[in-house]
Amino acid sequence: WIASVASSKPSTRTPTFCHTTMALAIASSAACVRTSAPAFGASTSSCSFRSALRADSALSATFKPRTAAAQRTGAVQVSSAFDAIIEVGGGQQLVSTGRFYSCNSLRLEAGTKVNFERVLAVKDGDDLKVGQPYVKGATVQATVLEAYRGKKQIVYKMKPKKHYRKKNGHRQELTKFLITGVSQ
């Protein structure tokens, strides 16, 4: 490839890279920036082809966080509009009174009243009670709105060169519930 670029004769073979691509690849390797992750105290290397394209020159490339929240170091942004954090359906959810949420199937009929007793944290005004692992005596009351199936996910299995192809669909069983109250 280098010989075909250096010679004056046009080559019949199209090169896979051009001078611009090669220069940008060299610039991107020179534009690697050392950043530190304050939450873990470890340093990581941030290097990408796009960072070299965005920079004015290879020497002035810097890491710029996309959001204002990411610019603050060590800041964890949690929504202030929640009443409790509960463990439901194999996951954790920040919930507030009067809103509805979805989780993995609870196998309950629509209209059923439920008390969630696995409450990880409860917020009362500005006061936040955090359990170890659960807050004692705290419950979250909810009403099941519906049991439904989620969007179809395609599962495609393939083994190259063996003529093995399988295509399946999967729809997760979900439950939608409305939070009616939080008690401590």
C-alpha atoms as an extended CHARMM CRD file, in Angstrom:
* protein
*
       184  EXT
         1         1  TRP       CA              0.0000000000        0.0000000000        0.0000000000  PROA      1               0.0000000000
         2         2  ILE       CA              2.7560000000        2.4710000000        0.8650000000  PROA      2               0.0000000000
         3         3  ALA       CA              4.5760000000        1.6290000000       -2.3560000000  PROA      3               0.0000000000
         4         4  SER       CA              1.4480000000        2.3080000000       -4.4270000000  PROA      4               0.0000000000
         5         5  VAL       CA              0.9730000000        5.7170000000       -2.7730000000  PROA      5               0.0000000000
         6         6  ALA       CA              4.6480000000        6.6620000000       -3.2020000000  PROA      6               0.0000000000
         7         7  SER       CA              4.8290000000        5.7080000000       -6.8730000000  PROA      7               0.0000000000
         8         8  SER       CA              3.4810000000        8.0190000000       -9.5630000000  PROA      8               0.0000000000
         9         9  LYS       CA              1.6100000000        5.2000000000      -11.3430000000  PROA      9               0.0000000000
        10        10  PRO       CA             -2.0220000000        4.8110000000      -10.3700000000  PROA      10              0.0000000000
        11        11  SER       CA             -2.7260000000        1.5120000000       -8.6550000000  PROA      11              0.0000000000
        12        12  THR       CA             -5.5180000000       -0.7960000000       -9.7370000000  PROA      12              0.0000000000
        13        13  ARG       CA             -6.0650000000       -1.8540000000       -6.1290000000  PROA      13              0.0000000000
        14        14  THR       CA             -7.9760000000        0.6400000000       -3.9920000000  PROA      14              0.0000000000
        15        15  PRO       CA             -6.1550000000        1.3100000000       -0.7070000000  PROA      15              0.0000000000
        16        16  THR       CA             -8.1640000000        0.6400000000        2.4150000000  PROA      16              0.0000000000
        17        17  PHE       CA             -6.8110000000        3.7180000000        4.1910000000  PROA      17              0.0000000000
        18        18  CYS       CA             -5.9640000000        7.1810000000        2.9250000000  PROA      18              0.0000000000
        19        19  HSD       CA             -3.4970000000        9.7760000000        4.2210000000  PROA      19              0.0000000000
        20        20  THR       CA             -6.2350000000       11.5840000000        6.1570000000  PROA      20              0.0000000000
        21        21  THR       CA             -7.3820000000        8.4240000000        7.9310000000  PROA      21              0.0000000000
        22        22  MET       CA             -3.8330000000        7.4520000000        8.8140000000  PROA      22              0.0000000000
        23        23  ALA       CA             -3.0590000000       10.9570000000       10.1160000000  PROA      23              0.0000000000
        24        24  LEU       CA             -6.2180000000       10.9490000000       12.2310000000  PROA      24              0.0000000000
        25        25  ALA       CA             -5.3630000000        7.5100000000       13.6180000000  PROA      25              0.0000000000
        26        26  ILE       CA             -1.9220000000        8.7890000000       14.6280000000  PROA      26              0.0000000000
        27        27  ALA       CA             -3.4770000000       11.9540000000       16.0590000000  PROA      27              0.0000000000
        28        28  SER       CA             -6.0020000000        9.9510000000       18.0640000000  PROA      28              0.0000000000
        29        29  SER       CA             -3.2470000000        7.8870000000       19.6320000000  PROA      29              0.0000000000
        30        30  ALA       CA             -1.4350000000       11.1110000000       20.5160000000  PROA      30              0.0000000000
        31        31  ALA       CA             -4.6720000000       12.5730000000       21.8910000000  PROA      31              0.0000000000
        32        32  CYS       CA             -5.1570000000        9.9470000000       24.5950000000  PROA      32              0.0000000000
        33        33  VAL       CA             -5.9760000000       11.7240000000       27.8340000000  PROA      33              0.0000000000
        34        34  ARG       CA             -5.3760000000       10.4420000000       31.3550000000  PROA      34              0.0000000000
        35        35  THR       CA             -8.4620000000       11.0020000000       33.5180000000  PROA      35              0.0000000000
        36        36  SER       CA             -9.0910000000       10.0000000000       37.0910000000  PROA      36              0.0000000000
        37        37  ALA       CA            -12.2760000000        8.4810000000       38.4180000000  PROA      37              0.0000000000
        38        38  PRO       CA            -12.7770000000       10.1360000000       41.8280000000  PROA      38              0.0000000000
        39        39  ALA       CA            -15.3900000000        7.6180000000       42.9990000000  PROA      39              0.0000000000
        40        40  PHE       CA            -12.9790000000        4.6940000000       42.7800000000  PROA      40              0.0000000000
        41        41  GLY       CA             -9.6280000000        6.4570000000       43.0630000000  PROA      41              0.0000000000
        42        42  ALA       CA             -8.3180000000        4.6820000000       39.9660000000  PROA      42              0.0000000000
        43        43  SER       CA             -7.1030000000        6.2560000000       36.7720000000  PROA      43              0.0000000000
        44        44  THR       CA             -8.4440000000        5.3070000000       33.3780000000  PROA      44              0.0000000000
        45        45  SER       CA             -7.3180000000        6.0640000000       29.8550000000  PROA      45              0.0000000000
        46        46  SER       CA             -9.7910000000        7.7360000000       27.5250000000  PROA      46              0.0000000000
        47        47  CYS       CA             -8.8200000000        7.3940000000       23.8720000000  PROA      47              0.0000000000
        48        48  SER       CA            -11.0770000000        7.2750000000       20.8490000000  PROA      48              0.0000000000
        49        49  PHE       CA            -11.1160000000        8.0910000000       17.1870000000  PROA      49              0.0000000000
        50        50  ARG       CA            -13.9740000000       10.5700000000       17.7040000000  PROA      50              0.0000000000
        51        51  SER       CA            -12.0760000000       12.5230000000       20.3480000000  PROA      51              0.0000000000
        52        52  ALA       CA             -9.3530000000       13.1930000000       17.7800000000  PROA      52              0.0000000000
        53        53  LEU       CA            -11.9170000000       14.3340000000       15.2240000000  PROA      53              0.0000000000
        54        54  ARG       CA            -13.5630000000       16.7260000000       17.6960000000  PROA      54              0.0000000000
        55        55  ALA       CA            -10.3070000000       18.3020000000       18.8310000000  PROA      55              0.0000000000
        56        56  ASP       CA             -8.8370000000       21.3330000000       17.1030000000  PROA      56              0.0000000000
        57        57  SER       CA             -5.4670000000       19.6400000000       16.9130000000  PROA      57              0.0000000000
        58        58  ALA       CA             -3.9090000000       16.4340000000       18.1750000000  PROA      58              0.0000000000
        59        59  LEU       CA             -2.2060000000       18.2150000000       21.0560000000  PROA      59              0.0000000000
        60        60  SER       CA             -5.2390000000       20.1190000000       22.3270000000  PROA      60              0.0000000000
        61        61  ALA       CA             -7.6220000000       17.1570000000       22.6090000000  PROA      61              0.0000000000
        62        62  THR       CA             -9.2600000000       17.0080000000       26.0380000000  PROA      62              0.0000000000
        63        63  PHE       CA            -11.9700000000       14.9350000000       27.6930000000  PROA      63              0.0000000000
        64        64  LYS       CA            -15.2770000000       16.8130000000       27.9240000000  PROA      64              0.0000000000
        65        65  PRO       CA            -18.1980000000       15.2230000000       29.7990000000  PROA      65              0.0000000000
        66        66  ARG       CA            -21.4890000000       15.3290000000       27.8960000000  PROA      66              0.0000000000
        67        67  THR       CA            -23.7360000000       16.5310000000       30.7210000000  PROA      67              0.0000000000
        68        68  ALA       CA            -23.4220000000       19.1470000000       33.4280000000  PROA      68              0.0000000000
        69        69  ALA       CA            -24.0060000000       16.4820000000       36.0730000000  PROA      69              0.0000000000
        70        70  ALA       CA            -21.0250000000       14.5130000000       34.7780000000  PROA      70              0.0000000000
        71        71  GLN       CA            -18.8330000000       17.6110000000       35.0120000000  PROA      71              0.0000000000
        72        72  ARG       CA            -19.2410000000       17.7690000000       38.7680000000  PROA      72              0.0000000000
        73        73  THR       CA            -16.7070000000       15.4070000000       40.2800000000  PROA      73              0.0000000000
        74        74  GLY       CA            -18.0170000000       12.8520000000       42.7080000000  PROA      74              0.0000000000
        75        75  ALA       CA            -21.5990000000       14.0800000000       42.4340000000  PROA      75              0.0000000000
        76        76  VAL       CA            -24.2570000000       11.3990000000       42.3290000000  PROA      76              0.0000000000
        77        77  GLN       CA            -27.4830000000       12.8100000000       40.9820000000  PROA      77              0.0000000000
        78        78  VAL       CA            -30.5820000000       11.1050000000       42.3810000000  PROA      78              0.0000000000
        79        79  SER       CA            -34.0650000000       12.3250000000       41.6260000000  PROA      79              0.0000000000
        80        80  SER       CA            -35.3930000000       14.3480000000       44.5550000000  PROA      80              0.0000000000
        81        81  ALA       CA            -38.9940000000       13.5120000000       43.6350000000  PROA      81              0.0000000000
        82        82  PHE       CA            -39.2030000000       10.0810000000       45.2680000000  PROA      82              0.0000000000
        83        83  ASP       CA            -40.7860000000        8.8410000000       48.4670000000  PROA      83              0.0000000000
        84        84  ALA       CA            -39.1230000000        5.4360000000       48.8460000000  PROA      84              0.0000000000
        85        85  ILE       CA            -36.7890000000        2.9100000000       47.2750000000  PROA      85              0.0000000000
        86        86  ILE       CA            -38.3040000000       -0.5710000000       47.1570000000  PROA      86              0.0000000000
        87        87  GLU       CA            -37.1670000000       -3.9860000000       46.0570000000  PROA      87              0.0000000000
        88        88  VAL       CA            -39.7630000000       -5.4890000000       43.7420000000  PROA      88              0.0000000000
        89        89  GLY       CA            -39.7530000000       -8.0140000000       40.9160000000  PROA      89              0.0000000000
        90        90  GLY       CA            -36.0410000000       -8.7650000000       41.1930000000  PROA      90              0.0000000000
        91        91  GLY       CA            -34.9560000000       -5.1010000000       40.9960000000  PROA      91              0.0000000000
        92        92  GLN       CA            -34.9360000000       -1.8270000000       42.8770000000  PROA      92              0.0000000000
        93        93  GLN       CA            -37.1670000000        1.1340000000       42.0450000000  PROA      93              0.0000000000
        94        94  LEU       CA            -37.4350000000        4.7190000000       43.2220000000  PROA      94              0.0000000000
        95        95  VAL       CA            -41.1640000000        5.2580000000       43.7660000000  PROA      95              0.0000000000
        96        96  SER       CA            -43.3930000000        8.1640000000       44.6900000000  PROA      96              0.0000000000
        97        97  THR       CA            -47.0590000000        8.3120000000       45.6810000000  PROA      97              0.0000000000
        98        98  GLY       CA            -49.5760000000        8.6760000000       42.8610000000  PROA      98              0.0000000000
        99        99  ARG       CA            -47.3330000000        7.3340000000       40.0980000000  PROA      99              0.0000000000
       100       100  PHE       CA            -47.3990000000        3.9530000000       38.3810000000  PROA      100             0.0000000000
       101       101  TYR       CA            -44.4560000000        1.6670000000       37.6570000000  PROA      101             0.0000000000
       102       102  SER       CA            -43.7360000000       -1.6350000000       35.9020000000  PROA      102             0.0000000000
       103       103  CYS       CA            -41.7670000000       -4.6010000000       37.1580000000  PROA      103             0.0000000000
       104       104  ASN       CA            -41.3260000000       -8.2770000000       36.3660000000  PROA      104             0.0000000000
       105       105  SER       CA            -44.4810000000      -10.3290000000       36.8230000000  PROA      105             0.0000000000
       106       106  LEU       CA            -45.9300000000      -10.4450000000       40.3440000000  PROA      106             0.0000000000
       107       107  ARG       CA            -48.6060000000      -12.9690000000       39.2510000000  PROA      107             0.0000000000
       108       108  LEU       CA            -51.4650000000      -10.9660000000       40.7330000000  PROA      108             0.0000000000
       109       109  GLU       CA            -54.8890000000      -10.0260000000       39.3840000000  PROA      109             0.0000000000
       110       110  ALA       CA            -55.7160000000       -6.4630000000       38.3630000000  PROA      110             0.0000000000
       111       111  GLY       CA            -57.1970000000       -4.4740000000       41.2710000000  PROA      111             0.0000000000
       112       112  THR       CA            -55.2920000000       -6.4000000000       43.9660000000  PROA      112             0.0000000000
       113       113  LYS       CA            -53.9070000000       -4.3210000000       46.8400000000  PROA      113             0.0000000000
       114       114  VAL       CA            -50.2570000000       -5.0640000000       47.6800000000  PROA      114             0.0000000000
       115       115  ASN       CA            -47.9610000000       -4.0580000000       50.5600000000  PROA      115             0.0000000000
       116       116  PHE       CA            -44.2730000000       -3.9990000000       49.6660000000  PROA      116             0.0000000000
       117       117  GLU       CA            -42.2840000000       -4.5890000000       52.8450000000  PROA      117             0.0000000000
       118       118  ARG       CA            -38.8370000000       -4.7070000000       51.2660000000  PROA      118             0.0000000000
       119       119  VAL       CA            -38.2370000000       -0.9690000000       51.5960000000  PROA      119             0.0000000000
       120       120  LEU       CA            -34.5810000000        0.0050000000       51.2480000000  PROA      120             0.0000000000
       121       121  ALA       CA            -35.0010000000        3.7190000000       51.9980000000  PROA      121             0.0000000000
       122       122  VAL       CA            -37.8010000000        6.0850000000       52.9500000000  PROA      122             0.0000000000
       123       123  LYS       CA            -37.8300000000        9.8430000000       52.4580000000  PROA      123             0.0000000000
       124       124  ASP       CA            -39.8340000000       12.1100000000       54.7610000000  PROA      124             0.0000000000
       125       125  GLY       CA            -39.4010000000       15.7120000000       53.6470000000  PROA      125             0.0000000000
       126       126  ASP       CA            -35.6450000000       16.2900000000       53.7920000000  PROA      126             0.0000000000
       127       127  ASP       CA            -35.0410000000       13.3590000000       56.1530000000  PROA      127             0.0000000000
       128       128  LEU       CA            -33.8790000000       10.1060000000       54.5170000000  PROA      128             0.0000000000
       129       129  LYS       CA            -33.9850000000        6.8090000000       56.4330000000  PROA      129             0.0000000000
       130       130  VAL       CA            -31.7700000000        4.1120000000       54.9400000000  PROA      130             0.0000000000
       131       131  GLY       CA            -32.2160000000        0.5000000000       56.0590000000  PROA      131             0.0000000000
       132       132  GLN       CA            -29.6160000000       -2.1780000000       56.6100000000  PROA      132             0.0000000000
       133       133  PRO       CA            -30.7920000000       -3.7950000000       54.3320000000  PROA      133             0.0000000000
       134       134  TYR       CA            -34.4600000000       -2.8400000000       54.9170000000  PROA      134             0.0000000000
       135       135  VAL       CA            -36.1480000000       -0.0860000000       56.9290000000  PROA      135             0.0000000000
       136       136  LYS       CA            -37.9650000000       -1.6730000000       59.8750000000  PROA      136             0.0000000000
       137       137  GLY       CA            -41.7060000000       -1.0420000000       59.9390000000  PROA      137             0.0000000000
       138       138  ALA       CA            -41.8000000000        0.7500000000       56.5790000000  PROA      138             0.0000000000
       139       139  THR       CA            -44.2370000000       -0.3990000000       53.9100000000  PROA      139             0.0000000000
       140       140  VAL       CA            -45.2990000000        0.8640000000       50.5060000000  PROA      140             0.0000000000
       141       141  GLN       CA            -48.9440000000        0.3340000000       49.5200000000  PROA      141             0.0000000000
       142       142  ALA       CA            -49.8090000000       -0.2490000000       45.8830000000  PROA      142             0.0000000000
       143       143  THR       CA            -52.6540000000       -1.3760000000       43.6340000000  PROA      143             0.0000000000
       144       144  VAL       CA            -52.0360000000       -3.6720000000       40.6810000000  PROA      144             0.0000000000
       145       145  LEU       CA            -53.3160000000       -2.0190000000       37.5040000000  PROA      145             0.0000000000
       146       146  GLU       CA            -52.6370000000       -4.7140000000       34.9140000000  PROA      146             0.0000000000
       147       147  ALA       CA            -50.5740000000       -7.7270000000       33.9710000000  PROA      147             0.0000000000
       148       148  TYR       CA            -49.2090000000       -7.4170000000       30.4570000000  PROA      148             0.0000000000
       149       149  ARG       CA            -46.4470000000       -8.5760000000       28.1480000000  PROA      149             0.0000000000
       150       150  GLY       CA            -43.5290000000       -6.3650000000       27.1600000000  PROA      150             0.0000000000
       151       151  LYS       CA            -42.1260000000       -5.6230000000       23.7290000000  PROA      151             0.0000000000
       152       152  LYS       CA            -40.9070000000       -8.5970000000       21.6990000000  PROA      152             0.0000000000
       153       153  GLN       CA            -37.1770000000       -9.3160000000       21.8780000000  PROA      153             0.0000000000
       154       154  ILE       CA            -35.6330000000      -11.3180000000       19.0530000000  PROA      154             0.0000000000
       155       155  VAL       CA            -33.2860000000      -14.1410000000       20.0860000000  PROA      155             0.0000000000
       156       156  TYR       CA            -31.1690000000      -15.2160000000       17.0960000000  PROA      156             0.0000000000
       157       157  LYS       CA            -28.7080000000      -18.0730000000       17.4900000000  PROA      157             0.0000000000
       158       158  MET       CA            -26.2180000000      -18.8640000000       14.7560000000  PROA      158             0.0000000000
       159       159  LYS       CA            -23.1190000000      -20.9770000000       14.2860000000  PROA      159             0.0000000000
       160       160  PRO       CA            -21.0400000000      -19.8710000000       11.3260000000  PROA      160             0.0000000000
       161       161  LYS       CA            -20.1910000000      -22.4170000000        8.6020000000  PROA      161             0.0000000000
       162       162  LYS       CA            -22.4400000000      -25.0710000000       10.2070000000  PROA      162             0.0000000000
       163       163  HSD       CA            -25.8160000000      -24.0910000000        8.6970000000  PROA      163             0.0000000000
       164       164  TYR       CA            -27.2890000000      -23.6280000000       12.1820000000  PROA      164             0.0000000000
       165       165  ARG       CA            -29.7710000000      -20.7820000000       12.5140000000  PROA      165             0.0000000000
       166       166  LYS       CA            -32.5280000000      -20.4020000000       15.1100000000  PROA      166             0.0000000000
       167       167  LYS       CA            -34.7750000000      -17.3960000000       15.5030000000  PROA      167             0.0000000000
       168       168  ASN       CA            -37.0330000000      -17.0850000000       18.5190000000  PROA      168             0.0000000000
       169       169  GLY       CA            -39.0570000000      -14.2900000000       20.0350000000  PROA      169             0.0000000000
       170       170  HSD       CA            -39.4570000000      -13.5170000000       23.7320000000  PROA      170             0.0000000000
       171       171  ARG       CA            -41.9920000000      -11.2930000000       25.4840000000  PROA      171             0.0000000000
       172       172  GLN       CA            -41.3940000000      -10.6540000000       29.1770000000  PROA      172             0.0000000000
       173       173  GLU       CA            -44.3670000000      -10.9250000000       31.5390000000  PROA      173             0.0000000000
       174       174  LEU       CA            -44.7380000000       -7.5990000000       33.3690000000  PROA      174             0.0000000000
       175       175  THR       CA            -46.9720000000       -6.0770000000       36.0360000000  PROA      175             0.0000000000
       176       176  LYS       CA            -47.9900000000       -2.4130000000       36.1970000000  PROA      176             0.0000000000
       177       177  PHE       CA            -48.8280000000       -1.0690000000       39.6740000000  PROA      177             0.0000000000
       178       178  LEU       CA            -49.8870000000        2.2830000000       41.1680000000  PROA      178             0.0000000000
       179       179  ILE       CA            -48.2870000000        3.5130000000       44.4240000000  PROA      179             0.0000000000
       180       180  THR       CA            -51.0830000000        4.6080000000       46.7790000000  PROA      180             0.0000000000
       181       181  GLY       CA            -49.1040000000        5.3510000000       49.9470000000  PROA      181             0.0000000000
       182       182  VAL       CA            -45.8570000000        5.1270000000       51.8850000000  PROA      182             0.0000000000
       183       183  SER       CA            -45.8420000000        4.4880000000       55.6390000000  PROA      183             0.0000000000
       184       184  GLN       CA            -42.9050000000        4.4530000000       58.0360000000  PROA      184             0.0000000000
